[in-house]
């Protein structure tokens, strides 16, 4: 596709401007005045409209097609959440207003602070935690915050602990966050038969140096670890804490609360589970919840109830009065609009609705896994949670790897699943359908995957050439990431 300047035709006009009634160069000293007309794109209005409409249609998103990117929960987010986040009273407030009080003692941002307070409360109830901070801006930021809180806890107790245990299937941000908080990471193998962290492996890896065990449950293989209480007891017997990566919360809402399972810290990805679209680098939010033993260490400022709140007074205030706090981890108090959307989403769904979300997400993933199990190998063929992991091992023998299957899906109008992750599965295809897709859409995806599996048998070369329906075929991915040239399209 050409860039718009390449479509320019000399003297073609899209608009006719009114005649200039101001003296030319009246306000500009002669030496700065333009000597020749600017080089603008000369194009008709219709061609400009067609150009930008065509560009917009090259954008892929949940609003256009199915997006089963595993571990990312690319579900449809109700537009009402955006609408409310865009309301002037919310979108127009400056974060420093949260610190200001009017002359009559009332808060400038009573409504917004009530939203934040109520959201903290709801997240505590959903996760079984005692306190939340909404400061962290993303999941990984939440992980770092949680690990820093754990480090502060051990420092306060005089514990000299240096190691964090993380299962080998974990998301890459887990070891990074633990390392960024100053810990050494020790990897614990998941059981090759069951796909989860087994008690014996944990026991073998535990010792006095372990500050925390970081887990995702269900894990990135989409499998739930039912023995979490025993794992917590083992960790706690060494005075180690249990960290819950809540990126997979979409699988277990209303069914399992990390706080009840013995977890001491959780982070949530509001942009995955609670009503904010993500991808393309949009804003996220990674609130962190803790049990009461860790509350003193949460980042400041914290949202505190004001003791002297009158009828018109400020009911909440930002307080820095927490001497053991790890300090701020973000300017102001998190991504307000993302928190607001989560609040709207949770209120709209209610407890029953959130439970149904998880039930439906799990049902969809199992439907896909069972519909595809005769065509692709399934490394752990048992009931999965909100996502299923297949492997292209069989297809790879014919030279068709997970990446080729992904490209084949693009030609069939579907966004590929996550590939080559988790690392413990060779040729992994990690599929997360979410609860928002209809059975018809799931069936279309299943049909496309079966078609690709057959193609791998009969015409593997065609998959090696895919995609052929996109403006560009296979990119040099390293160069695309390091030397991006978006204008090339
Ligand atoms: C997405 C994800 C993260 C990281 O969250 P970000 O918001 O992308 O920083 C961590 N762990 C798991 C399992 C995830 O899926």
Coordinates of C-alpha atoms and ligand atoms in Angstrom, one line a residue:
X1 CA 0.0 0.0 0.0
X2 CA 1.3 3.5 -0.9
X3 CA 1.8 6.2 1.7
X4 CA -0.6 9.1 1.2
X5 CA 2.1 11.4 -0.2
X6 CA 2.7 9.0 -3.0
X7 CA -0.9 9.5 -4.1
X8 CA -0.5 13.2 -4.4
X9 CA -1.3 14.7 -7.9
X10 CA -0.2 18.2 -8.6
X11 CA -2.9 20.8 -8.2
X12 CA -5.6 18.3 -7.1
X13 CA -7.7 19.7 -4.3
X14 CA -9.8 18.1 -1.6
X15 CA -11.0 21.4 -0.1
X16 CA -11.3 25.0 -1.2
X17 CA -10.1 27.4 1.5
X18 CA -11.7 30.8 1.9
X19 CA -9.8 33.7 0.3
X20 CA -7.0 35.0 2.5
X21 CA -8.1 38.4 3.9
X22 CA -5.0 38.9 6.1
X23 CA -1.8 40.6 4.7
X24 CA 0.6 37.9 3.8
X25 CA 3.6 37.7 6.2
X26 CA 2.1 40.4 8.4
X27 CA 3.2 38.8 11.6
X28 CA 6.4 37.0 10.4
X29 CA 9.7 38.8 9.9
X30 CA 10.8 38.6 6.3
X31 CA 13.8 36.3 7.0
X32 CA 11.5 33.6 8.5
X33 CA 8.9 33.8 5.8
X34 CA 8.4 30.8 3.5
X35 CA 9.9 31.3 0.1
X36 CA 8.0 28.5 -1.6
X37 CA 4.7 26.9 -0.8
X38 CA 4.8 23.9 1.6
X39 CA 4.9 20.5 0.1
X40 CA 1.5 19.2 1.1
X41 CA -0.3 16.1 -0.1
X42 CA -2.6 17.1 -3.0
X43 CA -5.4 14.7 -3.1
X44 CA -9.2 14.7 -3.4
X45 CA -11.4 14.3 -0.2
X46 CA -12.7 10.9 -1.4
X47 CA -9.2 9.5 -2.0
X48 CA -8.1 10.7 1.4
X49 CA -11.1 9.1 3.0
X50 CA -10.5 5.9 1.2
X51 CA -6.8 5.9 2.1
X52 CA -7.4 6.2 5.9
X53 CA -10.4 3.9 5.9
X54 CA -8.3 1.2 4.1
X55 CA -5.5 1.8 6.7
X56 CA -8.0 1.4 9.6
X57 CA -9.2 -1.9 8.2
X58 CA -5.7 -3.3 8.4
X59 CA -6.0 -3.0 12.1
X60 CA -6.8 -6.3 13.8
X61 CA -8.6 -6.2 17.1
X62 CA -11.2 -8.0 19.2
X63 CA -13.8 -5.6 17.7
X64 CA -13.0 -7.1 14.2
X65 CA -12.2 -10.8 14.8
X66 CA -11.5 -13.7 17.2
X67 CA -8.3 -13.2 19.2
X68 CA -7.4 -16.3 21.1
X69 CA -3.9 -15.2 22.3
X70 CA -3.2 -17.4 25.3
X71 CA -2.3 -15.9 28.6
X72 CA -3.5 -12.5 27.4
X73 CA -7.3 -12.8 27.9
X74 CA -8.2 -10.8 24.8
X75 CA -11.9 -10.7 25.6
X76 CA -14.5 -8.3 24.4
X77 CA -14.8 -5.3 26.8
X78 CA -18.2 -3.8 27.1
X79 CA -18.3 -0.3 25.5
X80 CA -20.2 1.0 28.5
X81 CA -17.0 0.9 30.5
X82 CA -15.3 3.2 28.0
X83 CA -18.3 5.5 27.9
X84 CA -18.3 6.0 31.7
X85 CA -14.5 6.4 31.8
X86 CA -14.9 9.1 29.2
X87 CA -17.4 11.1 31.2
X88 CA -16.2 14.7 31.7
X89 CA -16.4 14.5 35.5
X90 CA -14.0 11.6 35.5
X91 CA -11.8 12.2 32.4
X92 CA -11.3 15.9 33.2
X93 CA -9.8 15.6 36.7
X94 CA -6.2 16.2 37.2
X95 CA -4.5 13.7 39.6
X96 CA -3.3 16.5 42.0
X97 CA -6.9 17.3 42.7
X98 CA -6.9 14.2 44.8
X99 CA -4.6 16.0 47.3
X100 CA -6.7 19.2 47.4
X101 CA -9.5 20.1 49.7
X102 CA -12.0 22.9 49.2
X103 CA -12.4 25.7 51.7
X104 CA -15.5 24.0 53.2
X105 CA -13.5 20.9 53.8
X106 CA -15.0 19.0 50.9
X107 CA -12.9 17.0 48.5
X108 CA -12.6 18.0 44.9
X109 CA -12.6 14.4 43.9
X110 CA -14.9 12.7 46.3
X111 CA -16.6 10.7 43.6
X112 CA -13.3 9.5 42.0
X113 CA -11.8 8.6 45.4
X114 CA -15.0 6.7 46.3
X115 CA -14.6 4.7 43.1
X116 CA -11.0 3.8 44.1
X117 CA -11.9 2.9 47.6
X118 CA -14.9 0.7 46.5
X119 CA -12.7 -1.0 43.9
X120 CA -10.1 -1.8 46.5
X121 CA -12.8 -3.3 48.6
X122 CA -14.3 -5.4 45.8
X123 CA -10.9 -6.7 44.8
X124 CA -10.3 -7.8 48.4
X125 CA -13.6 -9.6 48.3
X126 CA -12.9 -11.3 44.9
X127 CA -9.4 -12.4 45.9
X128 CA -9.7 -13.0 49.7
X129 CA -7.0 -10.4 50.5
X130 CA -7.1 -7.8 53.3
X131 CA -5.8 -4.7 51.5
X132 CA -5.1 -3.5 48.0
X133 CA -3.0 -0.8 46.4
X134 CA -4.1 0.4 42.9
X135 CA -0.8 2.1 42.1
X136 CA 1.0 -0.4 39.8
X137 CA 0.5 0.3 36.1
X138 CA 0.7 -3.2 34.7
X139 CA 1.0 -6.9 35.7
X140 CA 4.8 -6.9 35.7
X141 CA 4.8 -3.6 37.7
X142 CA 2.5 -5.3 40.2
X143 CA 4.8 -8.3 40.4
X144 CA 7.8 -6.0 41.2
X145 CA 5.7 -4.1 43.8
X146 CA 4.7 -7.4 45.4
X147 CA 8.2 -8.7 45.5
X148 CA 9.4 -5.4 47.0
X149 CA 6.7 -5.7 49.7
X150 CA 7.9 -9.2 50.4
X151 CA 11.5 -8.0 50.7
X152 CA 10.5 -5.2 53.1
X153 CA 8.7 -7.7 55.2
X154 CA 11.7 -10.0 55.5
X155 CA 14.0 -7.0 56.2
X156 CA 11.8 -5.8 59.0
X157 CA 11.9 -9.3 60.6
X158 CA 15.7 -9.5 60.2
X159 CA 15.3 -12.5 57.8
X160 CA 18.3 -12.8 55.5
X161 CA 16.7 -14.5 52.5
X162 CA 18.0 -14.3 49.0
X163 CA 16.0 -16.7 46.8
X164 CA 12.7 -16.8 45.1
X165 CA 11.3 -20.1 43.8
X166 CA 9.5 -20.0 40.4
X167 CA 8.1 -23.0 38.5
X168 CA 9.6 -23.5 35.0
X169 CA 6.4 -22.8 33.1
X170 CA 6.0 -19.3 34.6
X171 CA 5.5 -16.1 32.6
X172 CA 8.9 -14.4 31.8
X173 CA 8.0 -11.4 33.9
X174 CA 8.0 -13.5 37.1
X175 CA 11.8 -14.2 37.2
X176 CA 12.5 -10.6 35.9
X177 CA 10.4 -9.1 38.7
X178 CA 12.0 -11.2 41.4
X179 CA 15.5 -10.3 40.1
X180 CA 14.6 -6.6 39.9
X181 CA 13.6 -6.7 43.5
X182 CA 17.0 -8.1 44.4
X183 CA 16.4 -11.8 44.6
X184 CA 18.1 -14.8 43.0
X185 CA 15.7 -17.0 41.1
X186 CA 15.7 -20.8 41.5
X187 CA 13.5 -22.6 39.0
X188 CA 11.4 -25.6 40.1
X189 CA 10.4 -28.1 37.4
X190 CA 6.8 -28.8 36.8
X191 CA 5.9 -32.5 36.8
X192 CA 6.1 -33.8 33.1
X193 CA 3.2 -36.1 33.8
X194 CA 0.8 -33.8 35.5
X195 CA 1.9 -30.3 34.2
X196 CA 1.8 -28.8 37.7
X197 CA 4.2 -28.1 40.5
X198 CA 4.2 -31.2 42.7
X199 CA 4.7 -31.2 46.4
X200 CA 7.9 -33.3 46.2
X201 CA 9.6 -30.9 43.8
X202 CA 8.8 -28.0 46.0
X203 CA 10.1 -29.7 49.1
X204 CA 13.3 -30.6 47.3
X205 CA 13.8 -26.9 46.3
X206 CA 12.9 -25.3 49.7
X207 CA 15.4 -24.1 52.2
X208 CA 15.9 -21.3 54.7
X209 CA 17.1 -18.9 52.0
X210 CA 13.7 -18.9 50.2
X211 CA 11.9 -15.6 50.6
X212 CA 8.9 -16.4 48.4
X213 CA 7.4 -18.9 46.1
X214 CA 5.8 -17.3 43.0
X215 CA 3.0 -19.2 41.4
X216 CA 0.3 -18.8 38.8
X217 CA -2.8 -20.9 39.4
X218 CA -4.1 -22.0 37.0
X219 CA -0.6 -22.0 35.6
X220 CA 0.4 -21.1 32.1
X221 CA -0.4 -24.6 30.9
X222 CA -4.0 -23.8 31.9
X223 CA -3.9 -26.3 34.7
X224 CA -5.1 -25.8 38.3
X225 CA -3.0 -26.9 41.2
X226 CA -5.4 -28.4 43.8
X227 CA -2.8 -28.9 46.5
X228 CA -2.2 -25.2 47.0
X229 CA -3.0 -25.3 50.7
X230 CA -0.2 -27.9 51.3
X231 CA 2.2 -25.8 49.1
X232 CA 1.4 -22.7 51.2
X233 CA 2.0 -24.7 54.5
X234 CA 5.4 -25.8 53.3
X235 CA 6.4 -22.3 52.2
X236 CA 5.1 -20.8 55.5
X237 CA 7.0 -23.4 57.5
X238 CA 10.2 -21.8 56.2
X239 CA 8.8 -18.3 56.8
X240 CA 8.6 -17.9 53.0
X241 CA 5.6 -16.1 51.5
X242 CA 3.4 -17.3 48.6
X243 CA 3.0 -14.9 45.7
X244 CA 0.0 -15.3 43.3
X245 CA 0.4 -14.1 39.7
X246 CA -3.3 -13.2 39.0
X247 CA -3.1 -12.9 35.2
X248 CA -5.2 -16.0 35.0
X249 CA -8.0 -14.8 37.3
X250 CA -10.5 -15.1 34.4
X251 CA -10.4 -18.8 35.1
X252 CA -11.4 -18.9 38.7
X253 CA -13.6 -16.0 39.7
X254 CA -16.2 -17.0 42.2
X255 CA -14.6 -20.5 42.5
X256 CA -11.3 -20.0 44.2
X257 CA -9.9 -17.1 46.2
X258 CA -6.1 -16.9 46.3
X259 CA -6.4 -15.5 49.9
X260 CA -8.3 -18.6 51.0
X261 CA -5.7 -20.9 49.4
X262 CA -2.9 -19.5 51.5
X263 CA -1.4 -16.9 49.2
X264 CA 0.0 -13.8 50.9
X265 CA 0.3 -11.4 47.9
X266 CA -1.5 -11.2 44.6
X267 CA -1.4 -8.9 41.6
X268 CA -4.3 -8.7 39.1
X269 CA -4.2 -7.5 35.5
X270 CA -7.3 -5.3 35.3
X271 CA -6.6 -5.1 31.5
X272 CA -7.0 -8.8 31.2
X273 CA -9.9 -9.7 33.5
X274 CA -11.8 -6.6 34.2
X275 CA -13.0 -4.6 31.3
X276 CA -10.0 -2.8 29.7
X277 CA -8.8 -3.8 26.2
X278 CA -5.1 -4.3 25.9
X279 CA -2.5 -5.0 23.2
X280 CA -0.8 -2.3 21.2
X281 CA 0.7 -0.9 24.3
X282 CA -2.5 0.6 25.8
X283 CA -2.6 1.5 29.4
X284 CA -3.1 -1.3 32.0
X285 CA -3.3 -1.6 35.7
X286 CA -1.8 -4.2 38.1
X287 CA -3.2 -3.7 41.5
X288 CA -1.6 -5.6 44.4
X289 CA -3.4 -7.2 47.2
X290 CA -1.9 -8.5 50.5
X291 CA -2.7 -10.2 53.7
X292 CA -2.8 -8.0 56.7
X293 CA 0.8 -8.9 57.8
X294 CA 2.1 -7.2 54.7
X295 CA -0.2 -4.2 54.7
X296 CA 2.3 -1.9 56.5
X297 CA 4.7 -2.3 53.6
X298 CA 2.3 -1.4 50.7
X299 CA 3.4 1.6 48.6
X300 CA 2.4 5.2 49.7
X301 CA 0.3 7.1 49.1
X302 CA -2.6 4.9 50.4
X303 CA -6.2 5.8 50.2
X304 CA -7.3 6.2 53.8
X305 CA -10.7 6.9 55.3
X306 CA -10.7 10.3 56.9
X307 CA -11.7 10.1 60.5
X308 CA -13.4 13.6 60.6
X309 CA -15.5 13.2 57.5
X310 CA -18.5 15.5 57.8
X311 CA -21.5 15.4 55.6
X312 CA -19.8 17.6 53.0
X313 CA -16.2 16.8 54.0
X314 CA -13.6 14.6 52.3
X315 CA -14.3 11.0 53.1
X316 CA -11.0 9.7 51.8
X317 CA -7.6 11.2 51.6
X318 CA -4.2 10.2 50.3
X319 CA -2.0 9.4 53.2
X320 CA 1.8 8.9 53.4
X321 CA 1.7 8.0 57.0
X322 CA 3.0 4.5 56.7
X323 CA 6.6 4.4 58.1
X324 CA 7.3 0.8 56.9
X325 CA 6.0 1.5 53.3
X326 CA 8.3 0.7 50.4
X327 CA 7.5 4.2 49.1
X328 CA 5.7 5.2 45.9
X329 CA 5.9 2.9 42.8
X330 CA 4.1 5.3 40.5
X331 CA 3.3 9.0 40.1
X332 CA -0.1 9.6 41.6
X333 CA -2.4 6.6 42.2
X334 CA -2.4 4.2 39.3
X335 CA -4.2 4.4 36.0
X336 CA -7.4 5.9 37.1
X337 CA -9.4 5.3 33.9
X338 CA -8.5 1.6 33.9
X339 CA -9.5 1.3 37.6
X340 CA -12.8 3.0 36.8
X341 CA -13.5 0.6 34.0
X342 CA -12.8 -2.3 36.3
X343 CA -15.2 -0.9 38.8
X344 CA -17.9 -0.5 36.2
X345 CA -17.3 -4.0 34.9
X346 CA -17.4 -5.6 38.4
X347 CA -20.6 -3.8 39.4
X348 CA -22.3 -4.6 36.1
X349 CA -21.5 -8.3 36.3
X350 CA -22.0 -8.8 40.0
X351 CA -20.6 -11.8 41.9
X352 CA -22.9 -14.2 40.0
X353 CA -21.9 -12.7 36.6
X354 CA -18.2 -13.0 37.4
X355 CA -18.6 -16.6 38.3
X356 CA -20.4 -17.3 35.0
X357 CA -17.6 -15.5 33.2
X358 CA -15.1 -18.0 34.6
X359 CA -17.4 -21.0 34.0
X360 CA -17.9 -20.0 30.4
X361 CA -14.2 -19.3 29.8
X362 CA -13.3 -22.7 31.1
X363 CA -16.0 -24.4 29.1
X364 CA -14.9 -22.7 25.8
X365 CA -11.3 -23.8 26.3
X366 CA -12.2 -27.4 27.0
X367 CA -14.6 -27.4 24.0
X368 CA -11.7 -26.3 21.8
X369 CA -9.2 -28.8 23.3
X370 CA -11.6 -31.7 22.9
X371 CA -12.5 -30.7 19.3
X372 CA -8.9 -30.5 18.3
X373 CA -7.4 -33.4 20.2
X374 CA -7.6 -35.8 17.2
X375 CA -5.7 -33.4 15.0
X376 CA -3.0 -32.0 17.3
X377 CA -1.2 -33.5 20.2
X378 CA -2.3 -32.4 23.7
X379 CA 0.6 -32.6 26.2
X380 CA -1.7 -32.7 29.2
X381 CA -5.0 -34.2 28.2
X382 CA -7.1 -33.5 31.2
X383 CA -9.7 -30.9 32.1
X384 CA -8.1 -27.5 31.5
X385 CA -9.1 -24.1 32.8
X386 CA -9.5 -21.0 30.7
X387 CA -6.9 -21.9 28.2
X388 CA -5.5 -25.0 26.6
X389 CA -2.1 -25.8 25.3
X390 CA -1.6 -28.0 22.2
X391 CA 1.6 -28.9 20.5
X392 CA 2.4 -28.9 16.8
X393 CA 4.9 -31.8 17.4
X394 CA 3.1 -34.1 14.9
X395 CA 3.0 -31.3 12.2
X396 CA 6.6 -30.4 12.9
X397 CA 7.6 -33.8 11.6
X398 CA 6.3 -32.7 8.2
X399 CA 8.2 -29.4 8.6
X400 CA 5.2 -27.3 9.7
X401 CA 5.9 -25.7 13.1
X402 CA 3.8 -23.7 15.5
X403 CA 4.8 -20.5 13.7
X404 CA 3.6 -21.9 10.3
X405 CA 0.3 -22.8 11.8
X406 CA 0.0 -19.3 13.2
X407 CA 0.6 -17.8 9.8
X408 CA -1.9 -20.2 8.3
X409 CA -4.5 -18.9 10.7
X410 CA -3.8 -15.3 9.6
X411 CA -4.8 -16.3 6.1
X412 CA -8.0 -17.7 7.5
X413 CA -8.8 -14.4 9.1
X414 CA -8.0 -15.4 12.7
X415 CA -5.4 -14.0 15.0
X416 CA -2.9 -16.7 16.0
X417 CA -2.8 -18.1 19.5
X418 CA 0.3 -17.6 21.6
X419 CA 3.1 -19.8 20.2
X420 CA 6.3 -21.3 21.7
X421 CA 5.1 -20.4 25.2
X422 CA 5.1 -21.9 27.8
X423 CA 8.7 -22.9 27.1
X424 CA 8.2 -26.3 28.7
X425 CA 6.1 -27.5 25.8
X426 CA 7.8 -27.9 22.4
X427 CA 6.0 -26.2 19.5
X428 CA 3.4 -24.9 21.9
X429 CA 0.1 -23.4 20.7
X430 CA -1.6 -21.8 23.7
X431 CA -5.2 -21.0 23.0
X432 CA -7.4 -18.8 25.2
X433 CA -10.9 -18.3 23.7
X434 CA -12.4 -16.3 26.6
X435 CA -16.1 -16.3 27.7
X436 CA -17.2 -13.7 25.2
X437 CA -17.1 -15.7 22.0
X438 CA -20.1 -17.5 20.6
X439 CA -20.1 -21.2 19.9
X440 CA -20.3 -20.4 16.1
X441 CA -17.0 -18.4 16.4
X442 CA -15.3 -21.2 18.3
X443 CA -16.5 -23.6 15.6
X444 CA -15.1 -21.4 12.9
X445 CA -11.7 -21.4 14.7
X446 CA -11.9 -25.2 15.2
X447 CA -12.6 -25.7 11.5
X448 CA -9.7 -23.5 10.5
X449 CA -7.4 -25.4 12.8
X450 CA -8.6 -28.7 11.4
X451 CA -8.1 -27.4 7.8
X452 CA -4.5 -26.4 8.7
X453 CA -3.8 -29.8 10.3
X454 CA -5.0 -31.5 7.0
X455 CA -3.0 -29.0 5.0
X456 CA 0.1 -30.0 7.0
X457 CA -0.4 -33.5 5.7
X458 CA -1.2 -32.8 2.1
X459 CA 0.4 -29.5 1.2
X460 CA 2.8 -28.4 3.9
X461 CA 4.5 -26.0 1.4
X462 CA 1.4 -23.8 1.3
X463 CA 1.7 -23.2 5.1
X464 CA 5.4 -22.3 4.7
X465 CA 4.4 -19.6 2.3
X466 CA 1.6 -18.2 4.5
X467 CA 0.4 -15.5 5.1
X468 CA -0.5 -14.4 1.6
X469 CA -3.5 -12.3 2.4
X470 CA -1.6 -9.6 4.3
X471 CA 0.2 -6.5 2.8
X472 CA 3.5 -8.1 3.9
X473 CA 4.3 -11.8 4.3
X474 CA 6.9 -13.0 6.7
X475 CA 8.8 -10.3 8.4
X476 CA 12.3 -10.5 9.8
X477 CA 10.9 -10.3 13.4
X478 CA 14.1 -9.3 15.0
X479 CA 14.6 -6.4 12.6
X480 CA 10.9 -5.5 12.9
X481 CA 11.2 -5.1 16.6
X482 CA 14.6 -3.4 16.6
X483 CA 14.3 -1.2 13.5
X484 CA 10.6 -0.5 13.2
X485 CA 9.5 1.4 10.1
X486 CA 5.7 1.7 10.3
X487 CA 5.5 4.2 7.4
X488 CA 6.7 1.4 5.1
X489 CA 3.1 0.1 4.8
Ligands
LIG1 C1 0.3 -11.0 31.1 C2 1.0 -11.7 32.1 C3 1.9 -11.1 33.0 C4 2.4 -9.7 32.8 O1 1.4 -8.7 32.8 P1 1.5 -7.3 32.1 O2 0.3 -6.6 32.4 O3 1.6 -7.7 30.6 O4 2.8 -6.7 32.6 C5 2.4 -11.9 34.0 N1 2.0 -13.2 34.2 C6 1.2 -13.8 33.4 C7 0.9 -15.2 33.6 C8 0.6 -13.1 32.3 O5 -0.2 -13.7 31.4

